[in-house]
Tab-separated table of C-alpha atoms in Angstrom:
chain	number	residue	atom	x	y	z
A	1	UNK	CA	77.426	217.880	9.223
A	2	UNK	CA	80.997	217.982	7.981
A	3	UNK	CA	84.036	218.952	9.976
A	4	UNK	CA	83.731	222.418	8.467
A	5	UNK	CA	80.142	223.016	9.625
A	6	UNK	CA	80.677	224.062	13.258
A	7	UNK	CA	79.639	227.642	12.499
A	8	UNK	CA	76.526	226.338	10.747
A	9	UNK	CA	75.680	224.211	13.769
A	10	UNK	CA	76.043	227.220	16.044
A	11	UNK	CA	73.682	229.143	13.776
A	12	UNK	CA	71.099	226.330	13.838
A	13	UNK	CA	71.416	225.199	17.466
A	14	UNK	CA	68.301	226.986	18.764
A	15	UNK	CA	66.091	225.333	16.129
A	16	UNK	CA	67.337	221.788	16.811
A	17	UNK	CA	65.795	219.895	19.753
A	18	UNK	CA	68.237	218.992	22.515
A	19	UNK	CA	69.349	215.372	22.304
A	20	UNK	CA	69.118	215.195	18.514
A	21	UNK	CA	71.641	212.855	16.907
A	22	UNK	CA	73.985	214.732	14.566
A	23	UNK	CA	76.350	212.753	12.358
A	24	UNK	CA	79.872	214.064	11.733
A	25	UNK	CA	81.495	213.053	8.452
A	26	UNK	CA	84.889	211.439	7.798
A	27	UNK	CA	85.858	213.005	4.472
A	28	UNK	CA	89.167	212.925	2.662
A	29	UNK	CA	89.576	216.703	2.858
A	30	UNK	CA	89.158	216.761	6.658
A	31	UNK	CA	91.761	215.943	9.288
A	32	UNK	CA	91.666	214.447	12.774
A	33	UNK	CA	91.482	217.775	14.582
A	34	UNK	CA	88.555	218.965	12.443
A	35	UNK	CA	86.577	215.763	13.002
A	36	UNK	CA	87.146	215.782	16.751
A	37	UNK	CA	86.400	219.502	17.066
A	38	UNK	CA	83.115	219.037	15.213
A	39	UNK	CA	82.103	216.081	17.411
A	40	UNK	CA	82.992	218.095	20.523
A	41	UNK	CA	80.887	221.029	19.296
A	42	UNK	CA	77.898	218.726	18.823
A	43	UNK	CA	78.321	217.387	22.359
A	44	UNK	CA	78.903	220.808	23.927
A	45	UNK	CA	75.721	222.214	22.345
A	46	UNK	CA	73.564	219.512	23.913
A	47	UNK	CA	73.243	217.123	20.979
A	48	UNK	CA	74.418	213.532	20.444
A	49	UNK	CA	77.474	213.244	18.198
A	50	UNK	CA	77.599	210.311	15.781
A	51	UNK	CA	81.093	210.390	14.277
A	52	UNK	CA	81.625	208.489	11.036
A	53	UNK	CA	84.342	205.858	10.804
A	54	UNK	CA	85.307	205.454	7.147
A	55	UNK	CA	86.939	202.028	7.042
A	56	UNK	CA	88.709	202.323	3.711
A	57	UNK	CA	90.200	205.717	4.635
A	58	UNK	CA	91.980	204.309	7.708
A	59	UNK	CA	95.658	203.738	7.045
A	60	UNK	CA	96.283	201.568	10.116
A	61	UNK	CA	94.848	200.118	13.305
A	62	UNK	CA	96.808	202.801	15.162
A	63	UNK	CA	94.959	205.526	13.258
A	64	UNK	CA	91.599	204.009	14.222
A	65	UNK	CA	92.644	203.824	17.860
A	66	UNK	CA	93.944	207.395	17.843
A	67	UNK	CA	90.677	208.645	16.359
A	68	UNK	CA	88.565	206.792	18.921
A	69	UNK	CA	90.810	207.869	21.785
A	70	UNK	CA	90.498	211.519	20.796
A	71	UNK	CA	86.735	211.177	20.455
A	72	UNK	CA	86.533	209.490	23.855
A	73	UNK	CA	88.347	212.448	25.419
A	74	UNK	CA	85.472	214.729	24.338
A	75	UNK	CA	82.709	212.250	25.209
A	76	UNK	CA	81.838	211.393	21.631
A	77	UNK	CA	82.211	207.617	21.263
A	78	UNK	CA	78.925	206.139	22.497
A	79	UNK	CA	77.368	206.389	19.023
A	80	UNK	CA	79.314	205.920	15.771
A	81	UNK	CA	78.515	205.259	12.115
A	82	UNK	CA	80.738	202.577	10.560
A	83	UNK	CA	80.808	202.829	6.771
A	84	UNK	CA	83.050	201.463	4.037
A	85	UNK	CA	83.924	204.812	2.478
A	86	UNK	CA	84.699	206.043	-1.015
A	87	UNK	CA	88.302	205.019	-1.864
A	88	UNK	CA	88.423	202.356	-4.587
A	89	UNK	CA	91.311	200.688	-2.759
A	90	UNK	CA	91.577	200.512	1.055
A	91	UNK	CA	94.296	202.775	2.448
A	92	UNK	CA	94.991	200.305	5.252
A	93	UNK	CA	93.824	197.047	6.877
A	94	UNK	CA	90.050	197.666	6.749
A	95	UNK	CA	88.380	196.846	3.408
A	96	UNK	CA	84.888	197.439	4.809
A	97	UNK	CA	82.961	198.446	7.914
A	98	UNK	CA	82.457	194.797	8.929
A	99	UNK	CA	86.208	194.435	9.445
A	100	UNK	CA	86.164	197.461	11.777
A	101	UNK	CA	83.230	196.025	13.723
A	102	UNK	CA	84.884	192.602	14.034
A	103	UNK	CA	88.177	194.128	15.216
A	104	UNK	CA	86.782	194.491	18.758
A	105	UNK	CA	88.356	197.937	19.019
A	106	UNK	CA	85.086	199.893	19.187
A	107	UNK	CA	84.049	198.581	22.609
A	108	UNK	CA	87.496	199.388	23.989
A	109	UNK	CA	86.698	203.096	23.579
A	110	UNK	CA	83.164	203.061	24.921
A	111	UNK	CA	81.113	202.548	21.759
A	112	UNK	CA	77.585	201.353	22.608
A	113	UNK	CA	75.662	201.856	19.361
A	114	UNK	CA	76.850	201.426	15.781
A	115	UNK	CA	74.969	202.735	12.762
A	116	UNK	CA	75.441	200.695	9.588
A	117	UNK	CA	74.513	201.576	6.020
A	118	UNK	CA	71.376	200.507	4.179
A	119	UNK	CA	70.650	200.978	0.465
A	120	UNK	CA	66.935	200.829	-0.468
A	121	UNK	CA	67.781	201.678	-4.095
A	122	UNK	CA	70.972	199.656	-4.269
A	123	UNK	CA	74.567	200.791	-4.688
A	124	UNK	CA	76.167	201.693	-8.031
A	125	UNK	CA	79.263	199.584	-7.333
A	126	UNK	CA	77.962	196.729	-5.149
A	127	UNK	CA	75.649	193.887	-6.223
A	128	UNK	CA	72.316	193.586	-4.416
A	129	UNK	CA	73.023	190.107	-3.006
A	130	UNK	CA	76.306	191.392	-1.592
A	131	UNK	CA	74.558	194.351	0.052
A	132	UNK	CA	72.080	192.031	1.760
A	133	UNK	CA	74.802	189.661	2.916
A	134	UNK	CA	76.817	192.543	4.362
A	135	UNK	CA	73.765	193.920	6.174
A	136	UNK	CA	73.028	190.518	7.712
A	137	UNK	CA	76.680	189.909	8.634
A	138	UNK	CA	77.073	193.325	10.270
A	139	UNK	CA	73.818	192.954	12.176
A	140	UNK	CA	74.916	189.545	13.450
A	141	UNK	CA	78.406	190.744	14.398
A	142	UNK	CA	77.023	193.672	16.405
A	143	UNK	CA	74.537	191.414	18.192
A	144	UNK	CA	77.312	188.969	19.069
A	145	UNK	CA	79.346	191.795	20.577
A	146	UNK	CA	76.446	193.233	22.563
A	147	UNK	CA	76.385	196.470	20.573
A	148	UNK	CA	73.139	198.147	19.559
A	149	UNK	CA	72.650	198.495	15.802
A	150	UNK	CA	70.898	201.217	13.815
A	151	UNK	CA	70.467	200.979	10.047
A	152	UNK	CA	70.963	204.371	8.413
A	153	UNK	CA	70.019	204.504	4.752
A	154	UNK	CA	71.139	206.442	1.723
A	155	UNK	CA	68.663	209.171	0.833
A	156	UNK	CA	65.792	208.531	-1.535
A	157	UNK	CA	63.153	210.389	-3.523
A	158	UNK	CA	60.724	207.474	-3.879
A	159	UNK	CA	58.742	205.788	-1.108
A	160	UNK	CA	58.091	202.582	-3.092
A	161	UNK	CA	61.616	201.104	-2.998
A	162	UNK	CA	62.016	202.336	0.581
A	163	UNK	CA	58.938	200.533	1.899
A	164	UNK	CA	59.739	197.387	-0.105
A	165	UNK	CA	63.258	197.411	1.341
A	166	UNK	CA	61.985	197.854	4.919
A	167	UNK	CA	59.687	194.861	4.416
A	168	UNK	CA	62.622	192.755	3.177
A	169	UNK	CA	64.824	193.813	6.119
A	170	UNK	CA	62.173	192.616	8.565
A	171	UNK	CA	61.603	189.383	6.613
A	172	UNK	CA	65.299	188.625	7.092
A	173	UNK	CA	64.842	188.832	10.856
A	174	UNK	CA	66.643	192.136	11.352
A	175	UNK	CA	64.684	194.201	13.883
A	176	UNK	CA	67.109	197.106	14.439
A	177	UNK	CA	65.847	200.668	14.265
A	178	UNK	CA	65.901	201.987	10.702
A	179	UNK	CA	66.547	205.648	9.948
A	180	UNK	CA	65.483	206.523	6.412
A	181	UNK	CA	67.773	208.974	4.642
A	182	UNK	CA	65.779	212.066	3.709
A	183	UNK	CA	67.110	215.091	1.797
A	184	UNK	CA	66.584	218.334	3.661
A	185	UNK	CA	65.272	221.314	1.668
A	186	UNK	CA	67.791	222.347	-0.957
A	187	UNK	CA	68.197	223.575	-4.518
A	188	UNK	CA	66.754	221.138	-7.043
A	189	UNK	CA	69.916	221.137	-9.141
A	190	UNK	CA	72.002	220.272	-6.093
A	191	UNK	CA	69.657	217.473	-5.017
A	192	UNK	CA	69.771	215.871	-8.450
A	193	UNK	CA	73.563	216.193	-8.527
A	194	UNK	CA	73.864	214.280	-5.248
A	195	UNK	CA	71.369	211.674	-6.463
A	196	UNK	CA	73.397	210.987	-9.599
A	197	UNK	CA	76.622	210.811	-7.613
A	198	UNK	CA	75.210	208.108	-5.347
A	199	UNK	CA	73.354	206.175	-8.016
A	200	UNK	CA	69.900	207.109	-6.717
A	201	UNK	CA	66.911	207.141	-9.050
A	202	UNK	CA	66.109	210.705	-10.175
A	203	UNK	CA	64.068	210.157	-13.316
A	204	UNK	CA	61.189	212.404	-14.317
A	205	UNK	CA	58.460	210.203	-12.892
A	206	UNK	CA	60.104	209.833	-9.477
A	207	UNK	CA	60.996	213.475	-8.968
A	208	UNK	CA	57.498	214.529	-9.991
A	209	UNK	CA	56.172	212.185	-7.312
A	210	UNK	CA	58.640	213.743	-4.855
A	211	UNK	CA	57.402	217.204	-5.740
A	212	UNK	CA	59.622	218.961	-8.276
A	213	UNK	CA	60.253	219.044	-11.996
A	214	UNK	CA	63.377	218.253	-14.003
A	215	UNK	CA	62.418	221.074	-16.364
A	216	UNK	CA	62.749	223.682	-13.611
A	217	UNK	CA	66.095	223.266	-11.892
A	218	UNK	CA	66.332	226.783	-10.449
A	219	UNK	CA	63.917	226.326	-7.532
A	220	UNK	CA	64.203	224.558	-4.192
A	221	UNK	CA	62.416	221.473	-2.897
A	222	UNK	CA	61.665	220.031	0.509
A	223	UNK	CA	60.713	216.488	1.516
A	224	UNK	CA	57.128	217.299	2.608
A	225	UNK	CA	55.443	214.892	0.201
A	226	UNK	CA	58.028	212.147	0.688
A	227	UNK	CA	57.769	212.284	4.494
A	228	UNK	CA	53.967	212.433	4.462
A	229	UNK	CA	53.612	209.543	2.029
A	230	UNK	CA	56.175	207.450	3.900
A	231	UNK	CA	54.399	208.018	7.224
A	232	UNK	CA	51.073	206.951	5.702
A	233	UNK	CA	52.550	203.789	4.187
A	234	UNK	CA	54.311	202.811	7.412
A	235	UNK	CA	51.105	203.329	9.400
A	236	UNK	CA	49.568	200.567	7.280
A	237	UNK	CA	52.495	198.180	7.875
A	238	UNK	CA	52.407	196.733	11.386
A	239	UNK	CA	55.599	194.742	10.713
A	240	UNK	CA	57.720	197.791	9.844
A	241	UNK	CA	59.033	198.149	13.388
A	242	UNK	CA	60.932	201.223	14.511
A	243	UNK	CA	61.460	203.563	11.539
A	244	UNK	CA	62.659	207.159	11.885
A	245	UNK	CA	64.208	209.793	9.612
A	246	UNK	CA	67.811	210.841	9.062
A	247	UNK	CA	68.192	214.197	7.322
A	248	UNK	CA	70.950	214.890	4.824
A	249	UNK	CA	71.344	218.652	5.174
A	250	UNK	CA	72.339	219.520	1.612
A	251	UNK	CA	70.790	222.970	2.010
A	252	UNK	CA	72.390	223.541	5.411
A	253	UNK	CA	71.669	222.676	9.050
A	254	UNK	CA	69.549	225.755	9.671
A	255	UNK	CA	67.311	225.278	6.622
A	256	UNK	CA	66.732	221.625	7.480
A	257	UNK	CA	66.053	222.178	11.181
A	258	UNK	CA	63.645	225.009	10.419
A	259	UNK	CA	61.837	222.856	7.864
A	260	UNK	CA	61.471	220.025	10.397
A	261	UNK	CA	60.131	222.358	13.074
A	262	UNK	CA	57.614	223.913	10.698
A	263	UNK	CA	56.524	220.506	9.409
A	264	UNK	CA	55.839	219.213	12.918
A	265	UNK	CA	54.109	222.439	14.016
A	266	UNK	CA	51.782	222.373	11.019
A	267	UNK	CA	50.596	218.872	11.927
A	268	UNK	CA	50.302	219.139	15.708
């Protein structure tokens, strides 16, 4: 959810299981009060807030400490997501999430678990070897500091690169829980727009496999086929380790939570 989605969370709260992790964004058009209020709302409604820390958006060490201190006041620092962020040039002393992790500041404010980014289909602006090195370095830095790590991936439409990437993560000795980014049900046009923005494959063959057509952009699509296929592939891979889902709620919190509840009910 974004800092503006508190009303949407209130609307969806009864369809989301208690204790669900809900990430809270760190966008350029949000301010400190909005981010903290959203994290507090998540906590107050019985869920686990996972505030984002966007390294390149931080103008100073003092800003990072102020953010964490405010989050700690509302009981929202145990779980965070450290990510580089969008700005082409860092706005302060942190060029990437690794520099935030290595600062030692997170533990000072009660952080126990740090989510870090994974990119099964690569990143439009970062070379693949660099992505792997960063993932290994961040995993090692968190282990050294006694912090639990979770790898949270960009969303995908195709199970093939996802399962290949999971296999490679495990081959590199990284055994942290992986949460695979999964688009919640949303308009097809909107899904494709997000895919293009983040450099994710959305060609005709892949989206047909996912379950919708590029020739009909007016409908909506859910991740039923993607989730089912991924579950089947992981069941065959004993080395996959702990793999869960992370939903990007492009169609809204309520639509996504209802979809998840219906999906589980239909298979139980």
